[in-house]
Tab-separated table of C-alpha atoms in Angstrom:
chain	number	residue	atom	x	y	z
R	1	MET	CA	104.927	102.182	70.228
R	2	LEU	CA	102.503	104.604	71.877
R	3	GLU	CA	99.953	103.716	69.233
R	4	HIS	CA	99.155	100.687	71.430
R	5	VAL	CA	97.950	102.957	74.239
R	6	PRO	CA	94.310	103.876	73.580
R	7	ALA	CA	93.857	107.655	73.267
R	8	TRP	CA	91.203	107.684	76.015
R	9	LEU	CA	93.650	106.003	78.420
R	10	GLY	CA	96.521	108.242	77.374
R	11	LYS	CA	94.453	111.285	78.314
R	12	ALA	CA	93.765	109.840	81.775
R	13	LEU	CA	97.400	109.039	82.626
R	14	ARG	CA	100.534	111.139	82.962
R	15	ASN	CA	103.847	110.459	81.228
R	16	VAL	CA	102.386	107.673	79.098
R	17	ARG	CA	104.860	105.141	77.772
R	18	ALA	CA	104.452	102.108	75.527
R	19	GLY	CA	104.015	99.682	78.434
R	20	HIS	CA	100.837	101.458	79.518
R	21	GLY	CA	99.089	99.803	76.567
R	22	GLY	CA	99.311	96.498	78.441
R	23	LEU	CA	97.461	97.698	81.529
R	24	ALA	CA	94.245	95.922	82.505
R	25	ALA	CA	92.341	99.165	81.864
R	26	ALA	CA	93.598	99.197	78.263
R	27	ARG	CA	92.558	95.587	77.789
R	28	ILE	CA	89.069	95.572	79.317
R	29	GLY	CA	88.157	99.240	79.781
R	30	GLY	CA	86.959	101.471	77.029
R	31	GLU	CA	86.311	105.013	75.993
R	32	GLY	CA	83.942	106.620	78.453
R	33	THR	CA	84.774	104.235	81.324
R	34	VAL	CA	87.537	106.262	83.042
R	35	HIS	CA	86.160	108.182	86.024
R	36	THR	CA	82.581	107.605	84.800
R	37	GLY	CA	80.089	109.637	86.808
R	38	GLY	CA	82.838	110.996	89.045
R	39	PHE	CA	84.132	107.528	90.038
R	40	ARG	CA	87.519	108.357	91.606
R	41	LEU	CA	90.281	106.622	93.524
R	42	GLN	CA	92.661	108.383	95.902
R	43	SER	CA	95.140	107.679	98.671
R	44	ALA	CA	96.083	109.601	101.791
R	45	ALA	CA	99.614	108.231	101.282
R	46	PHE	CA	100.427	109.819	97.898
R	47	VAL	CA	99.153	112.274	95.315
R	48	ASP	CA	98.239	110.974	91.861
R	49	GLY	CA	101.362	110.900	89.692
R	50	GLU	CA	103.777	111.435	92.575
R	51	ALA	CA	106.225	109.153	94.365
R	52	PHE	CA	105.416	106.398	96.834
R	53	ASP	CA	106.648	106.821	100.352
R	54	PRO	CA	109.415	104.178	100.644
R	55	MET	CA	107.434	102.548	103.491
R	56	PHE	CA	105.160	100.969	100.828
R	57	THR	CA	108.097	99.654	98.763
R	58	ALA	CA	110.694	96.898	99.041
R	59	ASP	CA	112.872	99.408	100.910
R	60	GLU	CA	110.762	98.567	103.955
R	61	GLU	CA	111.059	95.012	105.258
R	62	ASP	CA	107.392	94.796	106.259
R	63	ALA	CA	105.875	96.959	103.505
R	64	VAL	CA	102.108	96.901	103.163
R	65	ALA	CA	99.676	98.257	100.594
R	66	PRO	CA	98.870	101.955	100.890
R	67	PRO	CA	95.436	103.138	102.035
R	68	LEU	CA	92.875	103.707	99.285
R	69	GLU	CA	89.515	105.435	99.168
R	70	TRP	CA	86.997	105.593	96.338
R	71	SER	CA	83.850	107.489	95.538
R	72	ALA	CA	80.546	105.932	94.540
R	73	PRO	CA	80.836	103.773	91.418
R	74	PRO	CA	78.543	104.202	88.408
R	75	ALA	CA	74.893	103.146	88.686
R	76	GLY	CA	74.385	99.438	88.078
R	77	THR	CA	77.695	98.409	89.653
R	78	ARG	CA	77.446	94.973	91.245
R	79	ALA	CA	81.150	94.349	91.959
R	80	LEU	CA	84.439	96.150	92.446
R	81	ALA	CA	87.869	94.767	91.587
R	82	LEU	CA	91.300	96.295	92.129
R	83	ILE	CA	94.503	95.601	90.253
R	84	VAL	CA	97.817	97.420	90.651
R	85	GLU	CA	100.259	97.028	87.769
R	86	ASP	CA	103.730	98.238	86.823
R	87	PRO	CA	103.647	98.808	83.055
R	88	ASP	CA	107.367	99.711	83.069
R	89	ALA	CA	108.542	96.303	84.280
R	90	PRO	CA	110.531	94.291	81.741
R	91	GLY	CA	108.360	91.617	80.164
R	92	LEU	CA	105.470	91.122	77.807
R	93	GLU	CA	102.819	92.170	80.340
R	94	PRO	CA	102.763	94.584	83.251
R	95	MET	CA	103.903	93.233	86.601
R	96	VAL	CA	100.949	92.670	88.932
R	97	HIS	CA	101.561	94.008	92.437
R	98	TYR	CA	98.072	93.551	93.825
R	99	LEU	CA	94.827	91.934	92.723
R	100	GLY	CA	91.681	91.739	94.789
R	101	TRP	CA	87.902	91.955	94.642
R	102	GLY	CA	84.785	91.521	96.750
R	103	MET	CA	84.541	95.074	98.073
R	104	GLU	CA	80.980	96.365	98.427
R	105	PRO	CA	79.802	98.108	95.222
R	106	ARG	CA	79.590	101.552	96.823
R	107	ALA	CA	81.928	104.292	98.014
R	108	GLY	CA	84.490	102.776	100.352
R	109	LYS	CA	88.050	102.389	101.476
R	110	LEU	CA	90.824	100.008	102.316
R	111	PHE	CA	92.990	101.026	105.246
R	112	GLU	CA	96.786	100.856	105.114
R	113	GLY	CA	97.691	97.170	104.915
R	114	GLU	CA	94.061	96.051	104.598
R	115	GLU	CA	93.367	93.566	101.838
R	116	PRO	CA	90.244	93.242	99.692
R	117	PRO	CA	87.920	90.419	100.851
R	118	VAL	CA	89.138	88.104	98.068
R	119	MET	CA	92.746	88.159	96.915
R	120	GLY	CA	94.125	87.113	93.551
R	121	GLN	CA	97.728	86.382	92.642
R	122	ASN	CA	100.427	88.941	92.093
R	123	SER	CA	103.224	88.290	89.587
R	124	LEU	CA	105.156	86.244	92.168
R	125	LEU	CA	102.103	83.968	92.484
R	126	ARG	CA	101.378	85.172	96.017
R	127	THR	CA	98.140	86.654	97.309
R	128	ASP	CA	99.422	89.787	98.980
R	129	TRP	CA	100.928	93.227	98.262
R	130	LEU	CA	104.062	92.890	96.135
R	131	PRO	CA	106.122	95.935	97.181
R	132	PRO	CA	107.598	97.974	94.318
R	133	ASP	CA	111.211	96.945	93.722
R	134	PRO	CA	112.352	98.191	90.298
R	135	PRO	CA	115.924	97.471	89.199
R	136	THR	CA	118.509	100.035	90.305
R	137	GLY	CA	119.123	102.584	87.561
R	138	HIS	CA	116.051	101.466	85.591
R	139	GLY	CA	114.406	104.858	85.967
R	140	LYS	CA	111.053	105.806	87.371
R	141	HIS	CA	108.319	103.159	87.246
R	142	ASP	CA	104.592	103.824	87.361
R	143	TYR	CA	102.368	101.778	89.650
R	144	VAL	CA	98.855	102.131	88.284
R	145	PHE	CA	95.993	101.400	90.676
R	146	GLN	CA	92.909	100.455	88.633
R	147	LEU	CA	89.581	100.036	90.402
R	148	PHE	CA	86.967	98.476	88.143
R	149	ALA	CA	83.212	98.880	88.576
R	150	LEU	CA	81.606	95.774	87.079
R	151	ASP	CA	77.997	95.022	86.188
R	152	THR	CA	78.224	91.477	87.549
R	153	PRO	CA	79.917	89.802	90.518
R	154	LEU	CA	83.131	87.947	89.750
R	155	ALA	CA	82.859	84.166	89.842
R	156	LEU	CA	86.581	83.708	90.454
R	157	ALA	CA	88.207	81.518	93.070
R	158	SER	CA	90.507	83.118	95.596
R	159	GLY	CA	94.062	83.036	94.252
R	160	SER	CA	93.036	83.455	90.610
R	161	GLY	CA	95.516	85.366	88.481
R	162	ARG	CA	95.467	88.318	86.103
R	163	GLY	CA	94.476	86.276	83.045
R	164	ALA	CA	91.433	84.782	84.743
R	165	PHE	CA	90.454	88.200	86.087
R	166	LEU	CA	90.700	89.836	82.639
R	167	ALA	CA	88.681	87.039	81.012
R	168	GLU	CA	85.970	87.200	83.687
R	169	ALA	CA	85.693	91.017	83.730
R	170	GLU	CA	85.849	91.642	79.977
R	171	GLY	CA	82.598	93.077	78.664
R	172	HIS	CA	81.395	93.932	82.179
R	173	VAL	CA	83.245	97.193	82.918
R	174	LEU	CA	80.970	100.126	83.743
R	175	GLY	CA	83.764	102.329	84.994
R	176	VAL	CA	87.392	102.443	86.040
R	177	ALA	CA	89.027	104.763	88.542
R	178	LEU	CA	92.764	105.293	88.053
R	179	LEU	CA	95.484	106.417	90.452
R	180	THR	CA	99.232	106.322	89.788
R	181	ALA	CA	102.204	106.325	92.145
R	182	THR	CA	105.813	106.350	90.982
R	183	TYR	CA	108.970	104.826	92.387
R	184	GLU	CA	112.599	104.815	91.342
R	185	ARG	CA	115.410	102.889	92.968
R	186	ARG	CA	118.614	104.913	93.105
């Protein structure tokens, strides 16, 4: 099953499992796009590969998206787009927890609870942060934050979903910055 996870993506992620092959980065990224030119994504709320604070999960009634900060994207970037997916969720595709775009194509940040200028749909067909809520006893899930540097602005309407985003961004990825948080319901 891991043969569906591209080797370049497997090297960039920790604890790779079969579901990681369905991530947006695996679909529209490519070898040489991960962390191109030092393009990085980080959060003051968690360390890459470590657990979410429960305040960002369904354990908190008014959970919001964690803060994010990114370095300068690769030269030629004209748009940034963010998608957060759970590749461990049951189903044919990863569960989308967050989708947004319209951030300025330069180094920047989103504060805790701040949304990108244009929001797309999560897997519950809403345009907001879908707090992690894996099934009890299902084990640890990865929540992979993928920030795409694109060579063209997205011509997507607000509320567009994952499929429209992937179709629009395919062939336009200059770089992708990855950051993973984990969460397990006990």
